[in-house]
Coordinates of C-alpha atoms in Angstrom, one line a residue:
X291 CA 3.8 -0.9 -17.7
X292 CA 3.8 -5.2 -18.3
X293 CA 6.0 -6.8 -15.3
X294 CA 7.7 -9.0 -17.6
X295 CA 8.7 -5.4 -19.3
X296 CA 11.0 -4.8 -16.2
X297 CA 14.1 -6.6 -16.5
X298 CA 17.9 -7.1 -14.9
X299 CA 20.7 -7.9 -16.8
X300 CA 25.1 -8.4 -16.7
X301 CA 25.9 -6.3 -19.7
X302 CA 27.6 -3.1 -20.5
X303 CA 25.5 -0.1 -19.6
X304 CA 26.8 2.2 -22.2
X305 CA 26.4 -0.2 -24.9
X306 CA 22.7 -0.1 -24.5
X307 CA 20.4 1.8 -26.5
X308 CA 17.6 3.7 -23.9
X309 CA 16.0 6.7 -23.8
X310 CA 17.8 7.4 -20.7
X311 CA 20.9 6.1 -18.6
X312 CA 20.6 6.3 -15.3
X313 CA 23.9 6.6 -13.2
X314 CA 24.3 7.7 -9.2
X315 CA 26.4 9.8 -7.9
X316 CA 27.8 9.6 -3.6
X317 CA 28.1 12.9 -2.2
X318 CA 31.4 13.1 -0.1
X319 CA 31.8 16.0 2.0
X320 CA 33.7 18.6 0.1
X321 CA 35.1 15.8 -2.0
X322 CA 34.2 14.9 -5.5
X323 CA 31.5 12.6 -5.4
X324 CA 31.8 9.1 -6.1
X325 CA 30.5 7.8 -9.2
X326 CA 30.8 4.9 -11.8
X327 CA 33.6 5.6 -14.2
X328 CA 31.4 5.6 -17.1
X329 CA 30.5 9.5 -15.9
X330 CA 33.6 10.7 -14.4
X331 CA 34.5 13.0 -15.8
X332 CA 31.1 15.0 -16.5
X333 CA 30.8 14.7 -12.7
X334 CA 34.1 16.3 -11.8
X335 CA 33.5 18.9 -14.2
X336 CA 30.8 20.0 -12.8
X337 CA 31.8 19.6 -9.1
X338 CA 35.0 21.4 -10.3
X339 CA 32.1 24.0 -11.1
X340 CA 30.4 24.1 -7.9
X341 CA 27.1 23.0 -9.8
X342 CA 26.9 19.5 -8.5
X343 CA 27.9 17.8 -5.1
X344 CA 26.3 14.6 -5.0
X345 CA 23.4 15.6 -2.5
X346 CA 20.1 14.1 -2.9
X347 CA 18.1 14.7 -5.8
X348 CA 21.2 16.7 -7.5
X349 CA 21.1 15.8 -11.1
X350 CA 23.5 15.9 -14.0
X351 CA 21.7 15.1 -17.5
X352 CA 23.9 15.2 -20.8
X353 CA 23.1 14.3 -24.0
X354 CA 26.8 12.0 -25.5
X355 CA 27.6 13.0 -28.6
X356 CA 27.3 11.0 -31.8
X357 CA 30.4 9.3 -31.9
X358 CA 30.4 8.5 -28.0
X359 CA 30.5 5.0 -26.2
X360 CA 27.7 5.9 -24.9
X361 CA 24.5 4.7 -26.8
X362 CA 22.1 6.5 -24.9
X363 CA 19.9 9.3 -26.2
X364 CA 20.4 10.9 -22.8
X365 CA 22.1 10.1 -19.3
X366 CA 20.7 10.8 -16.0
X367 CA 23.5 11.0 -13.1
X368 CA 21.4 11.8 -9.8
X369 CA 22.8 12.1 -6.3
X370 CA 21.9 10.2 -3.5
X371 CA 23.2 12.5 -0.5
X372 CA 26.3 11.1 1.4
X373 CA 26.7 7.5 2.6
X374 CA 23.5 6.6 4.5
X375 CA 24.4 6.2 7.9
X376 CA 21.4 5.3 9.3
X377 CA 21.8 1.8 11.2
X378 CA 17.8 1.5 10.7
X379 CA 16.9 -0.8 7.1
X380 CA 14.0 1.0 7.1
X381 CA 14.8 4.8 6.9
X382 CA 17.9 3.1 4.6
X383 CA 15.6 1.4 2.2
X384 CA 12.8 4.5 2.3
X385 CA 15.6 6.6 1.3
X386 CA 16.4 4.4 -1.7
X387 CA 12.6 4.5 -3.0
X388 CA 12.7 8.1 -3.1
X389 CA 15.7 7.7 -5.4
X390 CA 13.5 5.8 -7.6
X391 CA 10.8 8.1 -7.8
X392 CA 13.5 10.5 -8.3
X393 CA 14.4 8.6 -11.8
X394 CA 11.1 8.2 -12.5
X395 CA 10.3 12.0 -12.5
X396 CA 13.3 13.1 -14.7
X397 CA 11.7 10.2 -16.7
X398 CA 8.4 12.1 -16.7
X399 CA 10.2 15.5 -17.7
X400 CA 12.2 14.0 -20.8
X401 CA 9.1 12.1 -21.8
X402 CA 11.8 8.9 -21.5
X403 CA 9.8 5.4 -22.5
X404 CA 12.3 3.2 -21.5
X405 CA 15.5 3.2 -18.9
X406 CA 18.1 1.7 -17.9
X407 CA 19.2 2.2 -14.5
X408 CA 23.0 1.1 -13.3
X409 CA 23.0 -0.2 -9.7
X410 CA 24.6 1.5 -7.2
X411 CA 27.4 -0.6 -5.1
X412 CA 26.5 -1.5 -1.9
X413 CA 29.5 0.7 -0.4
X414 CA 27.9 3.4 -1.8
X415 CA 24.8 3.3 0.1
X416 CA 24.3 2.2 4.1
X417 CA 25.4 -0.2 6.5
X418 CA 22.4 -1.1 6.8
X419 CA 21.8 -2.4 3.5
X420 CA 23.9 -5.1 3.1
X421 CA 22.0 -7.3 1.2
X422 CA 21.9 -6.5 -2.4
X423 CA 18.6 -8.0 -3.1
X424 CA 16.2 -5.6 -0.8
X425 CA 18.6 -2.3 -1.8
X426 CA 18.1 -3.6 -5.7
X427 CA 14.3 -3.9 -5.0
X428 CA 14.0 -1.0 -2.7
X429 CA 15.4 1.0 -5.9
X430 CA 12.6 -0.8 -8.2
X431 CA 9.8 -0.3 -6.2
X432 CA 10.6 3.4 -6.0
X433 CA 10.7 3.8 -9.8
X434 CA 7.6 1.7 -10.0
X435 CA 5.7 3.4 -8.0
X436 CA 6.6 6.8 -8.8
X437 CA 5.8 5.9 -12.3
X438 CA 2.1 5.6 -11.3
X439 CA -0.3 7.6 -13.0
X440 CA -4.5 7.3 -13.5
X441 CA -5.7 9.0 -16.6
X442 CA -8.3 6.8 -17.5
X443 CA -11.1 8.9 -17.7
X444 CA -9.2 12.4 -19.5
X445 CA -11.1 11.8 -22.7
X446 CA -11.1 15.5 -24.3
X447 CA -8.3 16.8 -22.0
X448 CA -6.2 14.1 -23.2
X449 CA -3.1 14.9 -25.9
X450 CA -1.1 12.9 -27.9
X451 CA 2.4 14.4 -26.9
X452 CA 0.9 14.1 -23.1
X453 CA 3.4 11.2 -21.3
X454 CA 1.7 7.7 -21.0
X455 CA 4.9 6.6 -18.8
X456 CA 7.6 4.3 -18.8
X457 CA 7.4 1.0 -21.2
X458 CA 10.4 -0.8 -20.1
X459 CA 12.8 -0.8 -17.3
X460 CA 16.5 -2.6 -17.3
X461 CA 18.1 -3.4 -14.0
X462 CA 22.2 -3.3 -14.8
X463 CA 24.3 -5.2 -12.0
X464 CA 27.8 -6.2 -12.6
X465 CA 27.8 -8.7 -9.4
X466 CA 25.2 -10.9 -7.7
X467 CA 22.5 -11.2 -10.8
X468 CA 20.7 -13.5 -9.8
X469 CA 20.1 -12.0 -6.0
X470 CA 19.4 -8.8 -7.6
X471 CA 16.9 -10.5 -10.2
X472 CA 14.9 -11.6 -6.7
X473 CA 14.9 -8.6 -5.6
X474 CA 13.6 -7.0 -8.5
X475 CA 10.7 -9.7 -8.8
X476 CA 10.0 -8.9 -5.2
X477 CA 9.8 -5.4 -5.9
X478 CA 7.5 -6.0 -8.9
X479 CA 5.0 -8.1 -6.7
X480 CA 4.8 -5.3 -4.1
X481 CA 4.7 -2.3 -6.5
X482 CA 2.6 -3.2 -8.9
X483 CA -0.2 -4.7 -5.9
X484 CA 0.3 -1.0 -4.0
X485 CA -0.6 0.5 -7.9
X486 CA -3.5 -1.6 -8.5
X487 CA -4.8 -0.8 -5.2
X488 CA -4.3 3.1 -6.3
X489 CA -6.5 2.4 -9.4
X490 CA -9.3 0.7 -7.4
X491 CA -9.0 3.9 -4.6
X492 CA -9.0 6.4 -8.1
X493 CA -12.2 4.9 -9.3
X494 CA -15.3 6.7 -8.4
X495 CA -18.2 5.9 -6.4
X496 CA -20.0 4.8 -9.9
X497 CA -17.1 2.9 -11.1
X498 CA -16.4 0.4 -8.1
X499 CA -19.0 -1.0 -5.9
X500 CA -19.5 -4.3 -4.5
X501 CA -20.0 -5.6 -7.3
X502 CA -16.6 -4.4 -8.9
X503 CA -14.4 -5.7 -5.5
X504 CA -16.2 -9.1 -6.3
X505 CA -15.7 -9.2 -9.8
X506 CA -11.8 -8.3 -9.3
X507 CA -11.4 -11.2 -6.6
X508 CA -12.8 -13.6 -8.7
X509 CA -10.4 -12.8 -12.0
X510 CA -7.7 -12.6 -9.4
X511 CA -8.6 -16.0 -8.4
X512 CA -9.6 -17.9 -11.7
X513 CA -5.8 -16.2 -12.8
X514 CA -3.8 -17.3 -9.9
X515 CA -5.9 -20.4 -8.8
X516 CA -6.4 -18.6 -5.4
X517 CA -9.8 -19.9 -3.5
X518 CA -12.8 -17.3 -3.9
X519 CA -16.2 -16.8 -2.2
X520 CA -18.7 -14.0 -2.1
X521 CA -21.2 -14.1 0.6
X522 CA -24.5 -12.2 -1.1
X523 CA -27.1 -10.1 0.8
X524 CA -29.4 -13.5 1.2
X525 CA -26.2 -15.4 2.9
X526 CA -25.6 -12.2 5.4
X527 CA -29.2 -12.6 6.6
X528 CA -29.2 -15.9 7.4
X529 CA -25.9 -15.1 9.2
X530 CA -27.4 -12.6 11.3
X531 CA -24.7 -10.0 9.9
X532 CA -26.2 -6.9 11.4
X533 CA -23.5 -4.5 10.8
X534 CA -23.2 -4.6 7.2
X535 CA -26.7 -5.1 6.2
X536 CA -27.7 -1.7 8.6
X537 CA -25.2 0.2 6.8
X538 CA -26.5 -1.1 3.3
X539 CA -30.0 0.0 3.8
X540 CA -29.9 3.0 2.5
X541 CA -28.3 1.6 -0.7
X542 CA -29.6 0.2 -3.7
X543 CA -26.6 -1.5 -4.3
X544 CA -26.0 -4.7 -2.3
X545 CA -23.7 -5.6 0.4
X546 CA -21.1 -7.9 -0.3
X547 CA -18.9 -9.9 1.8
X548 CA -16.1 -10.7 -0.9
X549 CA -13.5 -13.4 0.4
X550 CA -10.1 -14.9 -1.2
X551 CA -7.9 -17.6 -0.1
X552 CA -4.3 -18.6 -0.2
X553 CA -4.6 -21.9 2.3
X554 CA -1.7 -24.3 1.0
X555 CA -2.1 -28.1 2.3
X556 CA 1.8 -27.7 3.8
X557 CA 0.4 -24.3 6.0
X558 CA 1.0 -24.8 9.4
X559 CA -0.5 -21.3 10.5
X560 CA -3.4 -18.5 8.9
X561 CA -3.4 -14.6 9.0
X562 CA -6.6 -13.7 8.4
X563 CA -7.2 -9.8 6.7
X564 CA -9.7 -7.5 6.7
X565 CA -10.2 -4.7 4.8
X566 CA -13.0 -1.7 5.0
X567 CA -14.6 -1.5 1.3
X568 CA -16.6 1.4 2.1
X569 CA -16.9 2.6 -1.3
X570 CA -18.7 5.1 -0.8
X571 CA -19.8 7.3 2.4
X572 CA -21.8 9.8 2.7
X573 CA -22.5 9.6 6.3
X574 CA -25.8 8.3 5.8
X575 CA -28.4 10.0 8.0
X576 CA -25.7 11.7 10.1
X577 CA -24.6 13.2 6.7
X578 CA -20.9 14.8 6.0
X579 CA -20.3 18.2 5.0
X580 CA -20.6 18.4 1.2
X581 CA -17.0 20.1 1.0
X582 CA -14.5 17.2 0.8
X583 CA -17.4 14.9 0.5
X584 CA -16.1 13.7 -3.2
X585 CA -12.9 11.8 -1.1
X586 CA -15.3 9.6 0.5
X587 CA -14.5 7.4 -2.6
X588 CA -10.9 6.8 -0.9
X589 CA -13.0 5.1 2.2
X590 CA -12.6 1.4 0.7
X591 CA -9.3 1.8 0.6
X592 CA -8.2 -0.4 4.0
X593 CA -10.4 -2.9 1.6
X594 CA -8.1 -1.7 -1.8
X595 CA -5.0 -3.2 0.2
X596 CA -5.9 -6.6 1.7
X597 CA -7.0 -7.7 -1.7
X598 CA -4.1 -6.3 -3.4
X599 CA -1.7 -7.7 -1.2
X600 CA -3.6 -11.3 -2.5
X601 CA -2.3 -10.6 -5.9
X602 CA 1.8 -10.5 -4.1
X603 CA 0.5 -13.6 -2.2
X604 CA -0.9 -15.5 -4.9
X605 CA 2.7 -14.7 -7.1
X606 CA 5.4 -15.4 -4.1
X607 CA 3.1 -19.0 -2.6
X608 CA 4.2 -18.0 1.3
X609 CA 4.0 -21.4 3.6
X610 CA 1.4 -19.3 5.6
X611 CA -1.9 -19.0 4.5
X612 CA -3.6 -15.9 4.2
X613 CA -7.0 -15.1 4.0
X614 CA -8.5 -11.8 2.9
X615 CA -12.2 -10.7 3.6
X616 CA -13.3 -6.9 2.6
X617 CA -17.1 -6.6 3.6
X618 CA -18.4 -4.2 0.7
X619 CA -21.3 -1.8 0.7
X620 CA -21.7 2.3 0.3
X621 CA -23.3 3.9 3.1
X622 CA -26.1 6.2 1.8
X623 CA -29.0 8.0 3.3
X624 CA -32.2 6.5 1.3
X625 CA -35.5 5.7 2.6
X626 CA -34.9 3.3 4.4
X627 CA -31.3 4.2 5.5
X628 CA -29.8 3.0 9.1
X629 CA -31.6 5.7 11.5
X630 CA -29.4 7.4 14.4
X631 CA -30.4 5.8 17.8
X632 CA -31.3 2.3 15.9
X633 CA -30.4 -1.1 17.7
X634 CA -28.4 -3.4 15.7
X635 CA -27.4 -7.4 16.2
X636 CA -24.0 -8.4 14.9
X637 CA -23.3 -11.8 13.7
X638 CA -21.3 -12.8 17.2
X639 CA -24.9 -11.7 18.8
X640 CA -23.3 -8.6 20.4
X641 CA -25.7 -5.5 19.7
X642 CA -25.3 -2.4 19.4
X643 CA -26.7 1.0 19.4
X644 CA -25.8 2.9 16.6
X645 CA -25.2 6.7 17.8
X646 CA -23.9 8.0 14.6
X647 CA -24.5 6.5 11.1
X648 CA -21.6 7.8 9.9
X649 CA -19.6 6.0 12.3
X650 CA -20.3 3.0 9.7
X651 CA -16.9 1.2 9.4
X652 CA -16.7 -0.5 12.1
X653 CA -19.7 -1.7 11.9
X654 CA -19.2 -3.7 8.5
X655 CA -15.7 -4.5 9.9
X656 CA -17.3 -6.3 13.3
X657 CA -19.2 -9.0 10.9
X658 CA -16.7 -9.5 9.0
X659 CA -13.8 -10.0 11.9
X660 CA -16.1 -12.2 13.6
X661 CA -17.3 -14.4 10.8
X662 CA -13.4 -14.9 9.9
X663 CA -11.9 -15.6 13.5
X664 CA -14.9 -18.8 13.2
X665 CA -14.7 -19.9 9.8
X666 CA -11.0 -19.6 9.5
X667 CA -9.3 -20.2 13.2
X668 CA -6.2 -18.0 12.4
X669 CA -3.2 -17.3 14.4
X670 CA -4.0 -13.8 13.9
X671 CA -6.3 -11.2 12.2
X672 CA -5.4 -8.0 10.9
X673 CA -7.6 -5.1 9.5
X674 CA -7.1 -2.1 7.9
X675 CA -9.6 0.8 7.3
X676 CA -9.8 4.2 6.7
X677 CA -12.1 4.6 10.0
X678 CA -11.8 7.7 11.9
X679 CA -10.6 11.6 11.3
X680 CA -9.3 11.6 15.2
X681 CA -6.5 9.3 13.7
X682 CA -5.8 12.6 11.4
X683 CA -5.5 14.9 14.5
X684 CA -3.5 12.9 16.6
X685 CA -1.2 11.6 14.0
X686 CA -1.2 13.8 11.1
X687 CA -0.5 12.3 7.6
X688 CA 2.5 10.8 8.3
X689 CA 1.7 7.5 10.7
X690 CA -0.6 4.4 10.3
X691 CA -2.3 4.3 14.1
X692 CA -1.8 0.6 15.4
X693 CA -4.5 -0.6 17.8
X694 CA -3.0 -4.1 19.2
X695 CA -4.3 -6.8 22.2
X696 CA -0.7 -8.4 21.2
X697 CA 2.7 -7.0 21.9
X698 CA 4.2 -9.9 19.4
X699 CA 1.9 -8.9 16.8
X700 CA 2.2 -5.3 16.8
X701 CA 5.9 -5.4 16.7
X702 CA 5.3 -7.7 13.9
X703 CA 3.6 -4.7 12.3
X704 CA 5.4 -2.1 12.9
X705 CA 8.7 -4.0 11.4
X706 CA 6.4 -4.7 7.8
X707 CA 5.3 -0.6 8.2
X708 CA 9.4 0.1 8.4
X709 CA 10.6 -1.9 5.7
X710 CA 7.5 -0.9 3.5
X711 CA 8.1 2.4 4.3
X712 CA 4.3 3.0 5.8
X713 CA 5.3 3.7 9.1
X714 CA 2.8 2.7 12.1
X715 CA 2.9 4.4 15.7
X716 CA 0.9 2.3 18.8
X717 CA -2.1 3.6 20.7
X718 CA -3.2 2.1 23.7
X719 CA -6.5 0.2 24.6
X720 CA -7.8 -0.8 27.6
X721 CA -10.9 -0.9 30.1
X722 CA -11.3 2.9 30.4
X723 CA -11.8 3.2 26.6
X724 CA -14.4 0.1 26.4
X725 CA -16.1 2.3 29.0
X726 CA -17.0 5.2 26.8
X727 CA -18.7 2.8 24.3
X728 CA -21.1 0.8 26.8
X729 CA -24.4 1.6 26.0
X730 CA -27.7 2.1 28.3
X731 CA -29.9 0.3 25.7
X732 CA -27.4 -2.4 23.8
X733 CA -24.5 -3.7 24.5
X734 CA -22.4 -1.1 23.1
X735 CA -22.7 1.8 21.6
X736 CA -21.1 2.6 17.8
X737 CA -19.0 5.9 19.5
X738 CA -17.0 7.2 22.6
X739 CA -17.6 10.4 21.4
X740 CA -14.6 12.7 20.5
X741 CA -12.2 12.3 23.1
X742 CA -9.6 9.2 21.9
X743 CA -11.8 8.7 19.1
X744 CA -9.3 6.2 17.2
X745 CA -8.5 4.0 20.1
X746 CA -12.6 3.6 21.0
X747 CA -13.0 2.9 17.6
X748 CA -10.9 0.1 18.0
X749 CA -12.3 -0.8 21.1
X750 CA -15.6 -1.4 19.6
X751 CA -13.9 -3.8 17.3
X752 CA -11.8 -5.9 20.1
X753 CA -15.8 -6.8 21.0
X754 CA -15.6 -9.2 17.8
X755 CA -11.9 -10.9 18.0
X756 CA -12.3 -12.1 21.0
X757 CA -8.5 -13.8 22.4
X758 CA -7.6 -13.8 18.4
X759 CA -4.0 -12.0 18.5
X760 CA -5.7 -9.1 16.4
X761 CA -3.9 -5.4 15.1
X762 CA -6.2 -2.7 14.0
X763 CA -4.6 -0.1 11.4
X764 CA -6.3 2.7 10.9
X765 CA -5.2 4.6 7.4
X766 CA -7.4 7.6 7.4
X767 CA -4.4 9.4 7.3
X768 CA -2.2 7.8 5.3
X769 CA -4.4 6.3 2.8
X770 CA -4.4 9.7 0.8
X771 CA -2.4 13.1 1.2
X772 CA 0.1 10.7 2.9
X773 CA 3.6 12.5 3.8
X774 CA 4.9 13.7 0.1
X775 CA 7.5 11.6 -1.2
X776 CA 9.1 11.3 -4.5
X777 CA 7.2 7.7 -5.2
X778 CA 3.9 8.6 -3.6
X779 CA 1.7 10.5 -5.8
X780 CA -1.1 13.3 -5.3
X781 CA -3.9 11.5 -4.1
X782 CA -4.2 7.7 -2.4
X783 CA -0.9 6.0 -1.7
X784 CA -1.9 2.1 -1.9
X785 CA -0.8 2.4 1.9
X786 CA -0.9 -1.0 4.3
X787 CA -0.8 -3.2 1.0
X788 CA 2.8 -3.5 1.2
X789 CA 3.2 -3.8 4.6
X790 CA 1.1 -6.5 4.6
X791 CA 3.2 -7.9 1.9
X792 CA 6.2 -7.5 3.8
X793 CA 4.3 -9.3 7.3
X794 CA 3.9 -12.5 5.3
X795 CA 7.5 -12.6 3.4
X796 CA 8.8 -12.3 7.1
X797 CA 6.7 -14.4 9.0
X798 CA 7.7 -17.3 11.0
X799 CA 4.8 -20.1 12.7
X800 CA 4.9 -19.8 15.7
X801 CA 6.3 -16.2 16.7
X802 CA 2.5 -14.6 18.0
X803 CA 1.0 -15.9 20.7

């Protein structure tokens, strides 16, 4: 689907010919739901007939008849539950997205390729949500992203009646167009950077290296006039980047340190973000159990979402700058792959001992955090990466862990996780977790073993940000198989891109320290 395909307009929803009309329906505890009048009376027909009552995901669909107002081939009335109660914006909003991936699958199932969707009144959804602009764009993102689909490689599987998806999308508001139009651009930025990363975390191991991250920050940049830089294998030597030339070894690929910039002259602060671009593991030496093993293509995507959230950046031109750096490589066991029990130097001159080589992430991730924090001097850093399974057990698919040195920061984060919906829950870190990674023969060692392996993970990392106001998210288990939701499909979930998104929109100079 084009962006500029996804439109709002003041106009008469009946009047407009669509594949589908999409109308909502209020449930109201024993009472007939509340609706637009346009459907009134198919709604109290069929509350009359105990078949629908407004809850969520309840759906009426009707085809008018050939003389009718209506000049739709088919209308859509879906309920929303009762009046959201819920004082939080973010359970309000989540609960609006999975109303749009509601529309999107009834889209799916009629095979519609274009919609128009009548907005809800604000009375008819939460306190909470006020504002018509973020309830108008919570709405669009949910029908953007539950519209995502990657088919590009069904070749002979691949019919012509199979559904390509939605081609155009029509906001309707009868108040506040111009509001709702921002929200719905907002929306667009957001959705469509969380798909993209989707596509780059659905490529395989073959399809996106290095080589491919670089490539796609340097369109991205020549297209937006963002500032680009790749630091090649050569560069990294010179730097003395240990981490992510060990991991590479075993590769025949080479590393990549790919870097974009969004530094405005007016920018009074920079958020520096790091992504893991892993995009491949195999464990290396300390190899991974071939079952599963074909996932490890999902392990660049902490990577996948600091350059996608670029694309938002680049659009909405924040006062803040924002940096993103995603150290690239696969981590493979060739001949002369990273050995178990090898000594490593990383660019801040810390070593380390490198217990388990398929403890790799953080180990491109230390380079690249320290190099930033030098060359950049932001107010804060912020990385994401699919890093550990212990993230998995303690959390389950359903939270982002957040490792934080800075309260500020990390409630800063865990506001952008609730209004993205990607909810993030704290660990704790302190001196008795640095303790399991000291080393007898290096500074540190690469793990802590399994006990609180997440937070020394993280620890390991805090060795290379120094006093930096830093917040480690670790996506291993949201990043795929994240909690099912209408929007988020089978497979990766473009997770931390638009809560990053949502940390710039809302920052304010000044407010970590």
């Amino acid at each position: 689907m084009k962006k500029d395909r996804i439109t709002t307009i003041n106009k008469t929803a009946e009047t407009i010919e669509t594949d589908l009309l999409v109308y909502f329906a209020v449930e109201a505890k024993g009472k007939m739901p509340e609706c637009d009048t346009a459907v009134h009376s198919q709604v109290k027909k069929a509350f009359e007939l105990k078949d629908f009552s407004g809850k969520a995901a309840e759906q009426i669909l009707f085809y008018p008849p050939a003389r009718s107002k209506i000049a739709a081939a088919r209308v859509l009335v879906l309920g929303t539950g009762p009046v959201n109660k819920e004082k939080d914006k973010g359970a309000a909003l989540d609960m609006l997205r999975e109303v749009g991936g509601e529309v999107a699958k009834v889209c799916a199932s009629v095979k519609a390729r274009d919609v128009v969707v009548c907005l809800p009144p604000p009375k008819h959804l939460s306190p909470a949500l006020t504002d018509p602009e973020i309830s108008a764009g919570a709405l669009a993102e949910g029908i953007i992203l539950g519209d995502y689909r990657f088919e590009k490689y069904k070749e002979s599987t691949r019919k012509k009646t199979d559904y390509p998806g939605l081609d155009e999308i029509k906001f309707v508001c009868k108040d506040n167009l111009k509001i709702v139009h921002q929200g719905v651009e907002k929306a667009k930025n957001a959705a469509f950077a969380a798909c993209t990363a989707r596509d780059m975390a659905n490529e395989p191991g073959n399809h996106w290296t290095s080589a491919d991250f670089a490539a796609y920050a340097k369109q991205l940049a020549a297209d937006t006039g963002l500032g680009y830089r790749c630091l090649e294998k050569k560069e990294m030597e010179q730097m003395g980047m240990g981490g992510i030339l060990a991991v590479n070894q075993g590769s025949y690929v080479p590393a990549r340190m790919v870097v974009l910039e969004y530094l405005p002259e007016n920018r009074t602060e920079t958020i520096l973000l790091v992504g893991k671009g892993l995009t491949f593991d195999s464990g290396g030496i300390s190899i991974k159990p071939s079952a599963g093993m074909e996932e490890m293509k999902y392990d660049m995507c902490g990577g996948a979402a600091v350059m996608c959230a670029m694309q938002a950046v680049a659009l909405e031109k924040p006062d803040v700058g924002v940096v993103a750096i995603v150290p690239a490589t696969d981590n493979m066991s060739g001949s002369r792959a990273l050995h178990p029990g090898d000594i490593i130097s990383h660019y801040n001159g810390v070593t380390s001992e490198v217990v388990n080589t398929d403890a790799e992430g953080r180990l491109i991730l230390a380079d690249a955090l320290a190099w930033g924090i030098e060359h950049f001097k932001p107010a804060c850093v912020l990385d994401a990466a699919t890093l550990t399974g212990a993230v998995i057990i303690g959390l389950g698919h359903h939270y982002t862990g957040l490792v934080s040195n800075n309260n500020a920061l990390a409630k800063a984060v865990e506001a952008a996780g609730s209004l993205a919906g990607e909810p993030v829950w704290r660990l704790p870190l302190n001196k008795n977790y640095e303790k399991q990674i000291e080393s007898d023969v290096a500074d540190i060692k690469n793990t802590g073993g399994k006990p609180a392996g997440t937070i020394t993970a993280a620890a390991y990392l805090s060795k290379f940000v120094g006093k930096t106001p830093w917040a480690h998210l670790d996506i291993a288990g949201t990043a795929w198989e994240f909690t099912k939701k209408a929007y988020i499909p089978k497979g990766p979930s473009g997770t931390a891109t638009r809560t990053f998104i949502n940390l710039v929109r809302n920052w304010k100079p000044g407010k970590i320290k």
